[in-house]
Structures are given as structure tokens and as C-alpha cells.
Coordinates of C-alpha atoms and ligand atoms in Angstrom, one line a residue:
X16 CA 0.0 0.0 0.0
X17 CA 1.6 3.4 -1.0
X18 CA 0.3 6.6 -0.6
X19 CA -0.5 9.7 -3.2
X20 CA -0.6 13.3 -2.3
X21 CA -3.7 14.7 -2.9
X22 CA -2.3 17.5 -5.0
X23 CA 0.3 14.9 -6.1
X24 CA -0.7 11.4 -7.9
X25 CA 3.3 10.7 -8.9
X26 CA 4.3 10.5 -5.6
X27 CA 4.2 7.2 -3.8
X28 CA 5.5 7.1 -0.1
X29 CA 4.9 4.3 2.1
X30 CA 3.1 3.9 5.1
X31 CA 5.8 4.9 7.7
X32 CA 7.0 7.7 5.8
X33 CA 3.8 9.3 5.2
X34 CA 3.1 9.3 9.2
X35 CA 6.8 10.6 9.7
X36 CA 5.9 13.3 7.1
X37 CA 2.4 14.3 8.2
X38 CA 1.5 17.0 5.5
X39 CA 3.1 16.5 1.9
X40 CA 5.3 19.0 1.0
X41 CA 3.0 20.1 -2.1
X42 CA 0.6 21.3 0.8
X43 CA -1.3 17.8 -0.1
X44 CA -3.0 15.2 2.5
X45 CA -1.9 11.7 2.1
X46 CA -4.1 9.0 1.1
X47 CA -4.2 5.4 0.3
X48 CA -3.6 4.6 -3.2
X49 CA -6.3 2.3 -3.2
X50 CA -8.9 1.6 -0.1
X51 CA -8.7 -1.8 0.8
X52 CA -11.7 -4.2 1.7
X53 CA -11.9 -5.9 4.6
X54 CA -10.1 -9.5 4.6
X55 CA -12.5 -11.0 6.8
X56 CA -16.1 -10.9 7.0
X57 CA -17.9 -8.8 9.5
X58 CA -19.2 -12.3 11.7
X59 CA -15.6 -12.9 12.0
X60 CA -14.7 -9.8 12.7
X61 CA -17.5 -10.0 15.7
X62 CA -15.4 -12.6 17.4
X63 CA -12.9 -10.1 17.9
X64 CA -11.8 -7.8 20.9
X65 CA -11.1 -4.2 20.3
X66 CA -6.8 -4.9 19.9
X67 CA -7.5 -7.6 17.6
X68 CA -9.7 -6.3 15.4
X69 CA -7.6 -2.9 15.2
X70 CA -5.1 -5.2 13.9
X71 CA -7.0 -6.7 11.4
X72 CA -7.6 -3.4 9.9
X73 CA -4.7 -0.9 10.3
X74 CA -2.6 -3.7 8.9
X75 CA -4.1 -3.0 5.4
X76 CA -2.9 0.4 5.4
X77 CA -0.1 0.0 7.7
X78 CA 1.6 -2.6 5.4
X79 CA 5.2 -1.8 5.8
X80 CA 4.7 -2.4 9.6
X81 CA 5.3 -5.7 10.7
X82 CA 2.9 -7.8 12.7
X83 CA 5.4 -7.1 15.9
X84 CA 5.2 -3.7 15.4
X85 CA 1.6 -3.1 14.3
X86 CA 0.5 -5.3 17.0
X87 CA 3.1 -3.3 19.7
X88 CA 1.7 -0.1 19.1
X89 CA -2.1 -1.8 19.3
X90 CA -0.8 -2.8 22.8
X91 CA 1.0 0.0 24.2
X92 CA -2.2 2.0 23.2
X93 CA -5.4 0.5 23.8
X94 CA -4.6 -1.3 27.3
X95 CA -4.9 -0.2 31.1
X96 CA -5.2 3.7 29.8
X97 CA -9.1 3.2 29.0
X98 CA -11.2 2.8 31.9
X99 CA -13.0 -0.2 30.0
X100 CA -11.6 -3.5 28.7
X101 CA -14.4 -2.6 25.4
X102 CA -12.5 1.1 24.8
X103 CA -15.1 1.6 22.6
X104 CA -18.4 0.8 23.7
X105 CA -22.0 1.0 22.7
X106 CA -24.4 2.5 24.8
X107 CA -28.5 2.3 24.2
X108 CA -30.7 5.0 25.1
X109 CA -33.4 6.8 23.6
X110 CA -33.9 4.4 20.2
X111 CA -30.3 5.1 19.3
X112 CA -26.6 4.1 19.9
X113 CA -24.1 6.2 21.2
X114 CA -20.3 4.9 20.6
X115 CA -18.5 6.1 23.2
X116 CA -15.2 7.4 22.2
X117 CA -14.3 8.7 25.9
X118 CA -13.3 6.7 27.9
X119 CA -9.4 7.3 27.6
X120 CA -6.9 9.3 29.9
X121 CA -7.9 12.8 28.5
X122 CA -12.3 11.7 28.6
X123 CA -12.6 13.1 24.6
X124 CA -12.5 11.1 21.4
X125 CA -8.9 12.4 20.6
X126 CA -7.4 10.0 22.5
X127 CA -8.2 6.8 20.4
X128 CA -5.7 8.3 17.2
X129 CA -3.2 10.2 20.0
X130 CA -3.0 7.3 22.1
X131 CA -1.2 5.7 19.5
X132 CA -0.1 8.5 17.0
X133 CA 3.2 8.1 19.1
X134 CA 4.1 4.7 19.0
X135 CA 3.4 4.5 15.0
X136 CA 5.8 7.4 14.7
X137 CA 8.7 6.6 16.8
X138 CA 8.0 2.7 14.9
X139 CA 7.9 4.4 11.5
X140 CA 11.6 6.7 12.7
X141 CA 13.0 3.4 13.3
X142 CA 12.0 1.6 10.6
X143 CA 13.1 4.8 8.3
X144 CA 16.8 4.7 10.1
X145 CA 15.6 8.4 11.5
X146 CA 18.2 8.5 14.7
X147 CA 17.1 11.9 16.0
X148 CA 14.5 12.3 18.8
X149 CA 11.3 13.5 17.6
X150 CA 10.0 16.7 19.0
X151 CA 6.0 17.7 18.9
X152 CA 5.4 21.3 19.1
X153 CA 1.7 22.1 19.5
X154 CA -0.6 25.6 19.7
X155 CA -3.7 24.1 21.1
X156 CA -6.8 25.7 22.3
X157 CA -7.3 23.4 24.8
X158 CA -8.3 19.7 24.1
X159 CA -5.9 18.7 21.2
X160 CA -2.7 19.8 23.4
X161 CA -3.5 17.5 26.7
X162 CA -4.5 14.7 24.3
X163 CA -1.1 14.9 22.6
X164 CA 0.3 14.8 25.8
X165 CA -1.2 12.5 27.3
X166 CA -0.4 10.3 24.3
X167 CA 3.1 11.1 23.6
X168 CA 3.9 11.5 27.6
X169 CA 7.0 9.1 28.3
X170 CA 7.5 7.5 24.7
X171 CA 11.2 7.0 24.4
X172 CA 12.7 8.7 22.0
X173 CA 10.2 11.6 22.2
X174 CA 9.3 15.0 23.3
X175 CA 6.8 17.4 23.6
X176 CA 6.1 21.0 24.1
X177 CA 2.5 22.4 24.1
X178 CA 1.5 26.2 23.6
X179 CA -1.3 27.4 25.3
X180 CA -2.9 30.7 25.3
X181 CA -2.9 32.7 29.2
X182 CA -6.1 33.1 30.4
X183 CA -7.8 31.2 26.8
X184 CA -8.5 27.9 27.9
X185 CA -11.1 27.0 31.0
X186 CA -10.2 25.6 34.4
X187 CA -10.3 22.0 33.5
X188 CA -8.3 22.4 30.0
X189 CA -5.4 24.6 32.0
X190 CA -5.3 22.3 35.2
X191 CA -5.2 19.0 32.9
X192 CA -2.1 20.3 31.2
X193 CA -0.1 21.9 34.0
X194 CA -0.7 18.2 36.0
X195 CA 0.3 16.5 32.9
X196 CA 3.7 14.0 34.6
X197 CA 6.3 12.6 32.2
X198 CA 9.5 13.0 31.4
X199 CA 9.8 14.4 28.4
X200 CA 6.4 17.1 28.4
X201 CA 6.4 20.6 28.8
X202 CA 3.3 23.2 28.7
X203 CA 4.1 26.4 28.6
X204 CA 1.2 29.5 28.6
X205 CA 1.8 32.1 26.6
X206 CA 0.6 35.8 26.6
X207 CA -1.2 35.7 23.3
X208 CA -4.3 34.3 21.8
X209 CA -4.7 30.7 20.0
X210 CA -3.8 32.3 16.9
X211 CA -0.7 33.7 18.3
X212 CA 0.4 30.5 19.5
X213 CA 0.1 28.6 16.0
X214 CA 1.4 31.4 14.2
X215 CA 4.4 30.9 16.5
X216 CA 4.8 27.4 16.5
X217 CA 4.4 27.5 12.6
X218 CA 7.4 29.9 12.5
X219 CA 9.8 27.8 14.4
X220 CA 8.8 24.8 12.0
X221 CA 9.7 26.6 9.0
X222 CA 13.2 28.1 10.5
X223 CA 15.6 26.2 8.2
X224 CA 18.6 27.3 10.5
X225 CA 17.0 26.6 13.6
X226 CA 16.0 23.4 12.6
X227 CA 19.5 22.6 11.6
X228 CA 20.7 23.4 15.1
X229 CA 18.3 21.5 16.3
X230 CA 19.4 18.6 14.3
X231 CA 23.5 18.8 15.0
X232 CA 21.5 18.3 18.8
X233 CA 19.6 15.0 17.4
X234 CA 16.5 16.6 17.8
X235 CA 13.6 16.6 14.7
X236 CA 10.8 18.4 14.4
X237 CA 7.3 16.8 13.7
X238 CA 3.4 17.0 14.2
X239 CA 0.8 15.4 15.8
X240 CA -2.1 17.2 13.7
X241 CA -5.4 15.6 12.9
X242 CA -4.4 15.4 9.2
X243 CA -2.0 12.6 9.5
X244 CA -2.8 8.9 8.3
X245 CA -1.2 8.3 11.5
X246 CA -4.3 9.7 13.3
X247 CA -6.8 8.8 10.7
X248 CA -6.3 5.2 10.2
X249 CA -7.0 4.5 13.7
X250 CA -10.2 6.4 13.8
X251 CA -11.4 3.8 11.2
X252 CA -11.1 0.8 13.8
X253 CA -14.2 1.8 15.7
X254 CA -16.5 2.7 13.5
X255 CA -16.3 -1.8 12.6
X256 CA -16.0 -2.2 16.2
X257 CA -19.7 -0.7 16.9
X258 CA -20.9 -2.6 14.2
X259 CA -19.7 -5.7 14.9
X260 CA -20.8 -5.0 18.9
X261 CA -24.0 -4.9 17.1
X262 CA -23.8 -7.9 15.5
X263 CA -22.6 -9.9 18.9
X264 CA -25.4 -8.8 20.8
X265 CA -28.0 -9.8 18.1
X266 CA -29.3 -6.4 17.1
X267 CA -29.2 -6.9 13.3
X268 CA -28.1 -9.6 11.0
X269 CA -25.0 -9.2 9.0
X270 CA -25.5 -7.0 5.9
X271 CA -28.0 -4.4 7.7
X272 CA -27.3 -1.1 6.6
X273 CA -27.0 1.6 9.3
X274 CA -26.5 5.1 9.5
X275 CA -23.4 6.5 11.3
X276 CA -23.4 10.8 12.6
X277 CA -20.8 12.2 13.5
X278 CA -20.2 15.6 15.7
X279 CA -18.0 17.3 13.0
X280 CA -15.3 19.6 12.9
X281 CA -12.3 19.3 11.2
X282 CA -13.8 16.5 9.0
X283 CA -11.2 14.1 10.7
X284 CA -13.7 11.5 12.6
X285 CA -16.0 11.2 9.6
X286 CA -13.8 11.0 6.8
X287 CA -12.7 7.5 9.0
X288 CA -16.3 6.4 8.9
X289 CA -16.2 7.5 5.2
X290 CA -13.5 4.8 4.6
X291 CA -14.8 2.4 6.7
X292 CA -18.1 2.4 4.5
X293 CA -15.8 2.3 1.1
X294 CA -13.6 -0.9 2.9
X295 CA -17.4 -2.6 3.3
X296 CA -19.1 -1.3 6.6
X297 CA -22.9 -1.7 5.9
X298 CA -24.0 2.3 6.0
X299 CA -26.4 3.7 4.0
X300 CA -26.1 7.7 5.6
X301 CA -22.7 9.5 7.0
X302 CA -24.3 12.2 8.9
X303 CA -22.1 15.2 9.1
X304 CA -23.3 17.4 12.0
X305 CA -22.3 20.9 12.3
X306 CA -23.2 23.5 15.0
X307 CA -23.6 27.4 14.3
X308 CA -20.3 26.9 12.4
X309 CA -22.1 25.5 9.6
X310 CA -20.2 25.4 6.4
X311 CA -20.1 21.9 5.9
X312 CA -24.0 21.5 6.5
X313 CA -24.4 24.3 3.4
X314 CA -21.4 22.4 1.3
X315 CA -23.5 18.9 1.5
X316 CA -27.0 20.8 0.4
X317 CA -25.2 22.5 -2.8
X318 CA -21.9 21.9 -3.4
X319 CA -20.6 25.4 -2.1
X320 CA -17.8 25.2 0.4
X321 CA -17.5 28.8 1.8
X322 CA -15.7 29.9 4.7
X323 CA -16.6 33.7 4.3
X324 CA -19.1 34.1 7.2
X325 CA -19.4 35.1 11.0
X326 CA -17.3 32.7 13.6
X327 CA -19.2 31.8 16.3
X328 CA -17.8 30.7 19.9
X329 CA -20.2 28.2 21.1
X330 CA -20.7 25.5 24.0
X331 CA -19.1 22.9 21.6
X332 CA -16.0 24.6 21.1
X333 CA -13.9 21.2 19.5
X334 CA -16.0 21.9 16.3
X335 CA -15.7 25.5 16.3
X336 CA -14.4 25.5 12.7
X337 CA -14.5 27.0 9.4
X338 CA -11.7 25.3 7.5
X339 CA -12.2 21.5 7.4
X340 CA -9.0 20.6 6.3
X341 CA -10.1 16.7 6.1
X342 CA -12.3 17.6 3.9
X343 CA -9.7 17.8 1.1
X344 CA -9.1 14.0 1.3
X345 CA -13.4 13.4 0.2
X346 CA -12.8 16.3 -2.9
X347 CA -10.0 14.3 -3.8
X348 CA -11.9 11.1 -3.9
X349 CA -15.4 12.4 -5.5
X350 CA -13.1 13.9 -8.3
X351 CA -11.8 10.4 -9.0
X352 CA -8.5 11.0 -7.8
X353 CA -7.7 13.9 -9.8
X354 CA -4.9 15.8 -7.9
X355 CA -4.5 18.9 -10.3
X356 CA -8.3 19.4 -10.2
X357 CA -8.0 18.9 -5.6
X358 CA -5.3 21.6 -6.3
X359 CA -7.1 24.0 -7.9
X360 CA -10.1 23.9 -5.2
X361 CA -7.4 24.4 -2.5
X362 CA -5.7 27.0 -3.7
X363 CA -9.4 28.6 -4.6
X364 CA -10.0 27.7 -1.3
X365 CA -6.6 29.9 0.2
X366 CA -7.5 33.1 -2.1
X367 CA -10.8 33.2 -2.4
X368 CA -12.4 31.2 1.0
X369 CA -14.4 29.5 -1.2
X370 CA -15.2 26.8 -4.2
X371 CA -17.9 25.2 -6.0
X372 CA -17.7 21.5 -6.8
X373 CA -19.2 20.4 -10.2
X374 CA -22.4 18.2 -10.6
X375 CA -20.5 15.0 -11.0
X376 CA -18.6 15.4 -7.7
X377 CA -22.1 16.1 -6.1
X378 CA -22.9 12.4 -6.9
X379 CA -19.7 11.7 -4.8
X380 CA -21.6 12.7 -1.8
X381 CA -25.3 10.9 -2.0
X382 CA -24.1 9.0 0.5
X383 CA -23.7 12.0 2.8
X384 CA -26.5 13.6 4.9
X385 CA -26.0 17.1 6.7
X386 CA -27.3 19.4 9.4
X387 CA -26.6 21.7 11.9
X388 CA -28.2 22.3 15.5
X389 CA -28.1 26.1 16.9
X390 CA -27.0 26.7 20.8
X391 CA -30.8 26.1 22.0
X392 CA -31.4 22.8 19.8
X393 CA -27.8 21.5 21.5
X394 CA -29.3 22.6 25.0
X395 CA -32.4 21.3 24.3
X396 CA -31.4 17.6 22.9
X397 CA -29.3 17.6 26.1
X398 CA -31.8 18.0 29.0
X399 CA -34.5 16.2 26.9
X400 CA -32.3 13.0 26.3
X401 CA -31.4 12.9 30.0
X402 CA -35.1 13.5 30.9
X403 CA -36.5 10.7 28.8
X404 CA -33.3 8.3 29.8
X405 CA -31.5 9.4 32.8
X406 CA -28.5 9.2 30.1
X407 CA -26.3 12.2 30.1
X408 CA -24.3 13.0 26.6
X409 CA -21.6 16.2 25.9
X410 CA -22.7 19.3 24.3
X411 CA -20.5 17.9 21.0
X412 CA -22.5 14.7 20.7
X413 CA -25.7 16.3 21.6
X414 CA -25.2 18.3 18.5
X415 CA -25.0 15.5 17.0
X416 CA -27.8 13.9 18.7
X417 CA -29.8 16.9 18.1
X418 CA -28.9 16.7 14.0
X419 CA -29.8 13.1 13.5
X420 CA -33.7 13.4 15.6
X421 CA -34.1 16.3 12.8
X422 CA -33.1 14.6 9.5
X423 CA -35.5 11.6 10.8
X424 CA -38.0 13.6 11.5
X425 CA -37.7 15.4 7.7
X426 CA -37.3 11.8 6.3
X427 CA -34.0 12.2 5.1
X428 CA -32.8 9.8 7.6
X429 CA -35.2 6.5 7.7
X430 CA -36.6 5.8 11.4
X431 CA -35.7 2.0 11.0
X432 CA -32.3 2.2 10.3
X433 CA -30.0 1.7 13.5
X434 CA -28.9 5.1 14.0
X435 CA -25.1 5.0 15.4
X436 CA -24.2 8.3 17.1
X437 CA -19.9 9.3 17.3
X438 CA -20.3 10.4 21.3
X439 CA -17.1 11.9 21.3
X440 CA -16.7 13.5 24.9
X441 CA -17.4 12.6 28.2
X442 CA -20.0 15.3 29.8
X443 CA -17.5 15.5 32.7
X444 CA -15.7 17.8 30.5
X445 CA -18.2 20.1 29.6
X446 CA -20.0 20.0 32.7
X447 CA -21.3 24.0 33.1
X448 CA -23.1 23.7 29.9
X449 CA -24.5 20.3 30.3
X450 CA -25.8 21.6 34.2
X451 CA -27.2 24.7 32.6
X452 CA -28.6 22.8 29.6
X453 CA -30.6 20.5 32.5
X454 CA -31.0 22.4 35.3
X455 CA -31.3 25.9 34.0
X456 CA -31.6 27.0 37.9
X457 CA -28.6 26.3 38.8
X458 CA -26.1 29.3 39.4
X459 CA -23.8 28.9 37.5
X460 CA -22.4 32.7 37.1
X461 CA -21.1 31.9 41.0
X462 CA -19.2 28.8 40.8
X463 CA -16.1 27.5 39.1
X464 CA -15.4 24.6 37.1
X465 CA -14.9 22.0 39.8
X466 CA -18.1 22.8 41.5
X467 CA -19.9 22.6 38.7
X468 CA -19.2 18.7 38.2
X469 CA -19.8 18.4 41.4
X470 CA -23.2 19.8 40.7
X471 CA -23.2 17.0 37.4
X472 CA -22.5 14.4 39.8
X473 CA -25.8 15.3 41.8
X474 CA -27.9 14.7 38.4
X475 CA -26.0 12.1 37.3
X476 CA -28.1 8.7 38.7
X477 CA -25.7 7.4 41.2
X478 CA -26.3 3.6 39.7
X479 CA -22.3 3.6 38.7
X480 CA -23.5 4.1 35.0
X481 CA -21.4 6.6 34.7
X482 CA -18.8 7.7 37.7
X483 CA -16.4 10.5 37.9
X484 CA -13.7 9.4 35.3
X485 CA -9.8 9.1 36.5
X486 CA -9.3 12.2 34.5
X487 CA -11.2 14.6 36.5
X488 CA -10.2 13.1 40.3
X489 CA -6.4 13.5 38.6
X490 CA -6.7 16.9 38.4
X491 CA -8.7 17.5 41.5
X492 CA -5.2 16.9 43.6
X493 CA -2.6 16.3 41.0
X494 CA 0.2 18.5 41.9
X495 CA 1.0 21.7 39.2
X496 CA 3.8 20.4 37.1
X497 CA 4.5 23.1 35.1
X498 CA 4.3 26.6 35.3
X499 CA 6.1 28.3 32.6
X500 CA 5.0 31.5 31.3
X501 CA 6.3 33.6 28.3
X502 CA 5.7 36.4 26.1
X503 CA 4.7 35.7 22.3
X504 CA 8.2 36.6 21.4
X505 CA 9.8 33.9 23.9
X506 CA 8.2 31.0 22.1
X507 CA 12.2 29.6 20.3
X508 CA 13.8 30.7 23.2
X509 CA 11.6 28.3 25.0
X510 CA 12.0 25.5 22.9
X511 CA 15.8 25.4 22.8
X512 CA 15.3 25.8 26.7
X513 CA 13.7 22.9 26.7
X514 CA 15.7 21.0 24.2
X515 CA 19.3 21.9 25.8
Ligands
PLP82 C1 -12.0 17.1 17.8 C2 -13.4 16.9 18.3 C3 -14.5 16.8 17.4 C4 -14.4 17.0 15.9 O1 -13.7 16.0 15.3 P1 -13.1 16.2 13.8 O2 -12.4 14.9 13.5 O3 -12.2 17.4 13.9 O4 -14.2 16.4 12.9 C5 -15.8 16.6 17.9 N1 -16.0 16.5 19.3 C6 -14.9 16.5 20.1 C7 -15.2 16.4 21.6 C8 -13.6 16.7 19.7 O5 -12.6 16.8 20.5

């Protein structure tokens, strides 16, 4: 299995070198040259537990790994660090299925590529004869940067520094980072926005000389972004896994189609359920669901992807997006592979903010449904869910959620198809907006982040459905690891601090 850029069909790396590489150098995402089926069938697959079945399919992308390595990484990733043997499992409530994607160190979906991102890289270094120490550098906004380093946190052979904006990020996201242990992390906060912070850590990656220092030093720079197969592949695993959960417990037959929706932001989590479908998963809708940010609900209903509109901050901030940058992996494919015509929407898409796909791409996306739920719909689908249930879901799912009741209701969706919902973060971490959502009394202008999951864990039924994860008694008296503090123009220093 080699892999194309998407602005790039002539070049063919493999599997190892495309996760050392990340982005193509053409400004390209990597894909498989070909998707690969499935080499067993989905009954066999059934039989499987999470590890093993991960196996079964990141080995048909991951082909240059060896079974020792592949099945390594699987270990070191998917063990101990979940809070359940299933790491992905399918809860029922309300006439749907929410696969639970939360229940790793940092409690949000990130964790199932970034748990193992690290392992595949420092595998693919070795296997590539790369001798330098790979260093993450990472501007995060809050969720992405814990998640990396919770993943990358003691990995020989690595290290990693995470940007965070001073005062930008909420009690839980700032206390998860500065408890973060291991010996090779470092967060540092920085006087600055989120924007700031990238543009920074973009400007150290492109300085050549620094680099070169860095390198005399054995030290080499890479990333840990969502657009790497690396992450991607990994995502694919457990969109099988819920199916074939279904499967074991009798709830259809093999072959049953079922829809899939997905909480999306930067088209990462879909675009793996995408390929699942295209390796043989039984779907018959993707549902991409959008909140305020809509642009990908508008580019499904006509073929306009325009990011030239209002950005809204809302209570499902990991999909607070406007450039999908997953998304250019589906243009490539609904073009039929055609690089130089995935070039020339990107490049519209850098000048301009905005492309129009042609009518025979459109058919590319039939299988695609879209919607978007405002603030009050996300609020709403929370407190009614929990009402009808007693099961409590995160603001990002219950967009989701929310997205999914409406295209059913419009028909788009059919009723009896088994509706699979991505649940991609544990309400412990959103906890003020899922109290408020429920219990609009409470008041939540007086009290921090802390006591308001202490106020979750009075509505949440005490039946042990769903206790206070590992993640939020760590930081409730984790010691404060880290408290470095800079000025935007401290950032390199910083690093080569940190590197010496
Ligand atoms: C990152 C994230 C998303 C969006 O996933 P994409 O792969 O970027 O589309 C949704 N929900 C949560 C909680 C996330 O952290």
C-alpha cells in the first residue's frame, strides 16, 4: 500500500514515511492509493476484541509495519489507559446508539488516534533509520494539546512542548495540562491568543537554520495534527468495532445497513467512517453534524464550500471551525483521484475562501446527509435526552444527537435504520453547559469549574453508570507540574530551553 498526495498522484511514499511526514510537501494530504476491503467478513470480525480487530484493519494500510510492530503499538495503546476493557463501547438509550469514544486518559475522542499516534511514529523513525529524537510542538486551544500529551507523555525517543494561550482555555483544560507528569512534556502559557500560539509554533517549523541546530543536537521536528494517516487510520477501527458489537449482541443480521453521525469539525472522525463504509461497513447515511459553524451542512445541500461568514464561539468549542481541512481528502476522492483538479479547489479555497464543486462530484456525496443544531437545539437535545433516559451526553454529541432526531424527522434519515451516534466527549468535561442545559436553575455565574461537576454528579443517577472518570479526580489533587509562562516573542527561546 503506497500513498499519493492529494495535490500529487506521482508521488508514492509508504506507510511509515507518510506518518513521519504528516503533511506533503505540495501542501497535499496523504491517502491510500487504493482503499482496501476488509479481509474477513464482519461475523468474523465479531469474534474479535477491540486490539485484535484494530489489527485486522490498520494492517491493510499499515503494510510496511510488521505484525510485531503493528501489534506493539495496538498494545501499548489500547490497554490499562481506558477505563473499559471494550474502549469503545456502545451504549443504548433513547432508540439510538451512542459509541463512546471517551473513555481514555484525557475523557474526549482524541485519545483513540493520540494514544497511539506516538508509538506508529517513533516505529515508522526506526524503521526509516531516522536517529534523531522526535519533538511535537503544539498551539492548542485546549483539548488537542492534553490529548497529545497524554499520548506522547513518556514514549522513548520523544518529546513534547504544548502552547497554550494565558487566560484562553477553562479551568479543567489549564489544570489537565499543568498536571500532565512525564519526562519528556512541557506546557508552557503564553501571553497571546490561540492564533498567536500557532502562528508561532508554525514559525519555528519553517526556521531552516533553527531546525539545523536542532538537528547537529539529534533533535527533529514533527506534528501530531489531525491530518496525518497516522491519526486517521486508527479512527477507522471503531467505526467496525460498533458494528460488529451490534452484531454480537444480536441487534441486526449481518449486511443491515446503518447510518453513522458524527459531531464534526475538522472532517477528521467522519472522513474514518467515510472509509470504513468504502472498505465494506454496511452504512447507508454519514451524517455530518455541524453546529452554528455550519459550512459543511451548506457544502453537502449544494456543493458550495465557503468559509466567508461570521465565527461563532459556542458551547461545543472542538468543532468550532471553518476550514475543514479533512475535507480535502473526500474532494480528492469524489473527483476520481484527480490531484490537479483537488489543487485547484485548495488553492481557490486559500484566495478566495471558497469553491464550488461540479455536478458529478455532487454524486460523490449521496451518501452523505448534513445538518446543523443552533446553541438552544444542542441545550435542548441535552436535557430532553437525560429527561427521557437518565443518560447524560456532551454538548458535541448532543449536536449531533440533536442533527440526527431532525433529518429523521424530515425523512432524510429513515426511522428503522439503526442510527449509530460518534459520542465523542465525556459530559465530565463540559460540565457547566450540560448543568445549565438541564437544570437551568442552577447558578452557574457563582461557581467554578470544579463545582460545577460536582453539581453534574448530583444529576447524574448514582447507579455507577457513569462515575467520575480518572481524569477529573487526577486533576482535582494532581500537583501543578508546570508553570512556565512567556511572552509571544519567547516562544524559540523556550523551545531550545527545553531542548538543551
Ligand atoms: C475534535 C473533536 C470533534 C471534531 O472531530 P473532527 O475529527 O475534527 O471532525 C468533535 N468532538 C470533540 C469532543 C472533539 O474533541
Amino acid at each position: 500500500m503506497l500513498y499519493n498526495s492529494t495535490r500529487d498522484n506521482s508521488l508514492k511514499l509508504t506507510a511509515s514515511e507518510a506518518i513521519l511526514k504528516g503533511l506533503s510537501d505540495d501542501g497535499g494530504l496523504f491517502v491510500p492509493e487504493k482503499i482496501p476491503s476488509f479481509g474477513r467478513s464482519l461475523s468474523d470480525m465479531a469474534e474479535m476484541d477491540y486490539r485484535e480487530l484494530a489489527y485486522e484493519i490498520m494492517k491493510l494500510y499499515l503494510d510496511d509495519f510488521t505484525k510485531e510492530e503493528l501489534t506493539g503499538c495496538i498494545k501499548k495503546a489500547y490497554g490499562d489507559n481506558f477505563d473499559t476493557p471494550e474502549i469503545a463501547p456502545l451504549s443504548y438509550a433513547d432508540g439510538r446508539y451512542y459509541l463512546e469514544l471517551f473513555h481514555g486518559p484525557t475523557i474526549a475522542f482524541k485519545d483513540m488516534a493520540l494514544q497511539i499516534l506516538p508509538h506508529l511514529l517513533t516505529t515508522a523513525a526506526k524503521k526509516n533509520d531516522i536517529k534523531e529524537d522526535i519533538v511535537i510542538l503544539t498551539a492548542t486551544s485546549g483539548d488537542t494539546g492534553k490529548a497529545a500529551m497524554a499520548g506522547f507523555a513518556d514514549v522513548p525517543d520523544t518529546k513534547i512542548m504544548v502552547f497554550f494561550p494565558h487566560g484562553g482555555v477553562s479551568d479543567v483544560q489549564r489544570l489537565q495540562m499543568v498536571t500532565q507528569q512525564g519526562n519528556n512534556v512541557s506546557v508552557v502559557s503564553v501571553d497571546g491568543n490561540f492564533d498567536d500560539c500557532q502562528t508561532g509554533v508554525k514559525k519555528i517549523f519553517n526556521d531552516l537554520e533553527f531546525r539545523k541546530e536542532l538537528e547537529a543536537k539529534g533533535f527533529r521536528f514533527s506534528s501530531a495534527n489531525s491530518i496525518n494517516i497516522g491519526r486517521l487510520v486508527p479512527q477507522i477501527v471503531y467505526y467496525v468495532y460498533a458494528y460488529c458489537t451490534l452484531l454480537r449482541e444480536d441487534k441486526i443480521q449481518e449486511g443491515r445497513k446503518i447510518n453513522i453521525c458524527v459531531p464534526t469539525g475538522n472532517f477528521g472522525n467522519i472522513l474514518a467512517a467515510y472509509l470504513a463504509m468504502n472498505m465494506g461497513l454496511p452504512v447507508e447515511k454519514l451524517i455530518c453534524a455541524s453546529n452554528m459553524n455550519n459550512v459543511l451542512t451548506d457544502f453537502f445541500k449544494n456543493g458550495t464550500y465557503d468559509r466567508n461568514r461570521p465565527f461563532h464561539l459556542t458551547m461545543s468549542p472542538s468543532m468550532d471551525i471553518l476550514i475543514s481541512s479533512n475535507l480535502e481528502r473526500l474532494i480528492y476522492f469524489i473527483c476520481g483521484r484527480d490531484a490537479s483538479k483537488t489543487k485547484t479547489f485548495m488553492e481557490k479555497l486559500t484566495t478566495e475562501g471558497c469553491y464550488t464543486i461540479d455536478d458529478d462530484m455532487k454524486k460523490g456525496l449521496a451518501c452523505f446527509a448534513a445538518g446543523y443544531a443552533s446553541e438552544d437545539d444542542t441545550s435542548a437535545e441535552i436535557k430532553r435526552i437525560f429527561d427521557d433516559t437518565g443518560y447524560v451526553i456532551d454538548t458535541h454529541t448532543a449536536v449531533a444527537s440533536a442533527v440526527s432526531r431532525t433529518l429523521q424527522s424530515q425523512g432524510v434519515c429513515k426511522d428503522d435504520v439503526p442510527l449509530v451516534i460518534a459520542s465523542t466527549a465525556s459530559p465530565y468535561k463540559f460540565a457547566r453547559s450540560i448543568v445549565s442545559a438541564i437544570n437551568s436553575d442552577t447558578d452557574a455565574g457563582n461557581k467554578n469549574d470544579l463545582e460545577m461537576i460536582d453539581e453534574l454528579e448530583k444529576i447524574i443517577p448514582a447507579d455507577g453508570n457513569m462515575p467520575e472518570p480518572k481524569a477529573i479526580q487526577d486533576i482535582r489533587d494532581a500537583k501543578i507540574l508546570h508553570d512556565i509562562h512567556i511572552g509571544i516573542n519567547g516562544m524559540k527561546e523556550t523551545v531550545a530551553d527545553f531542548l538543551k
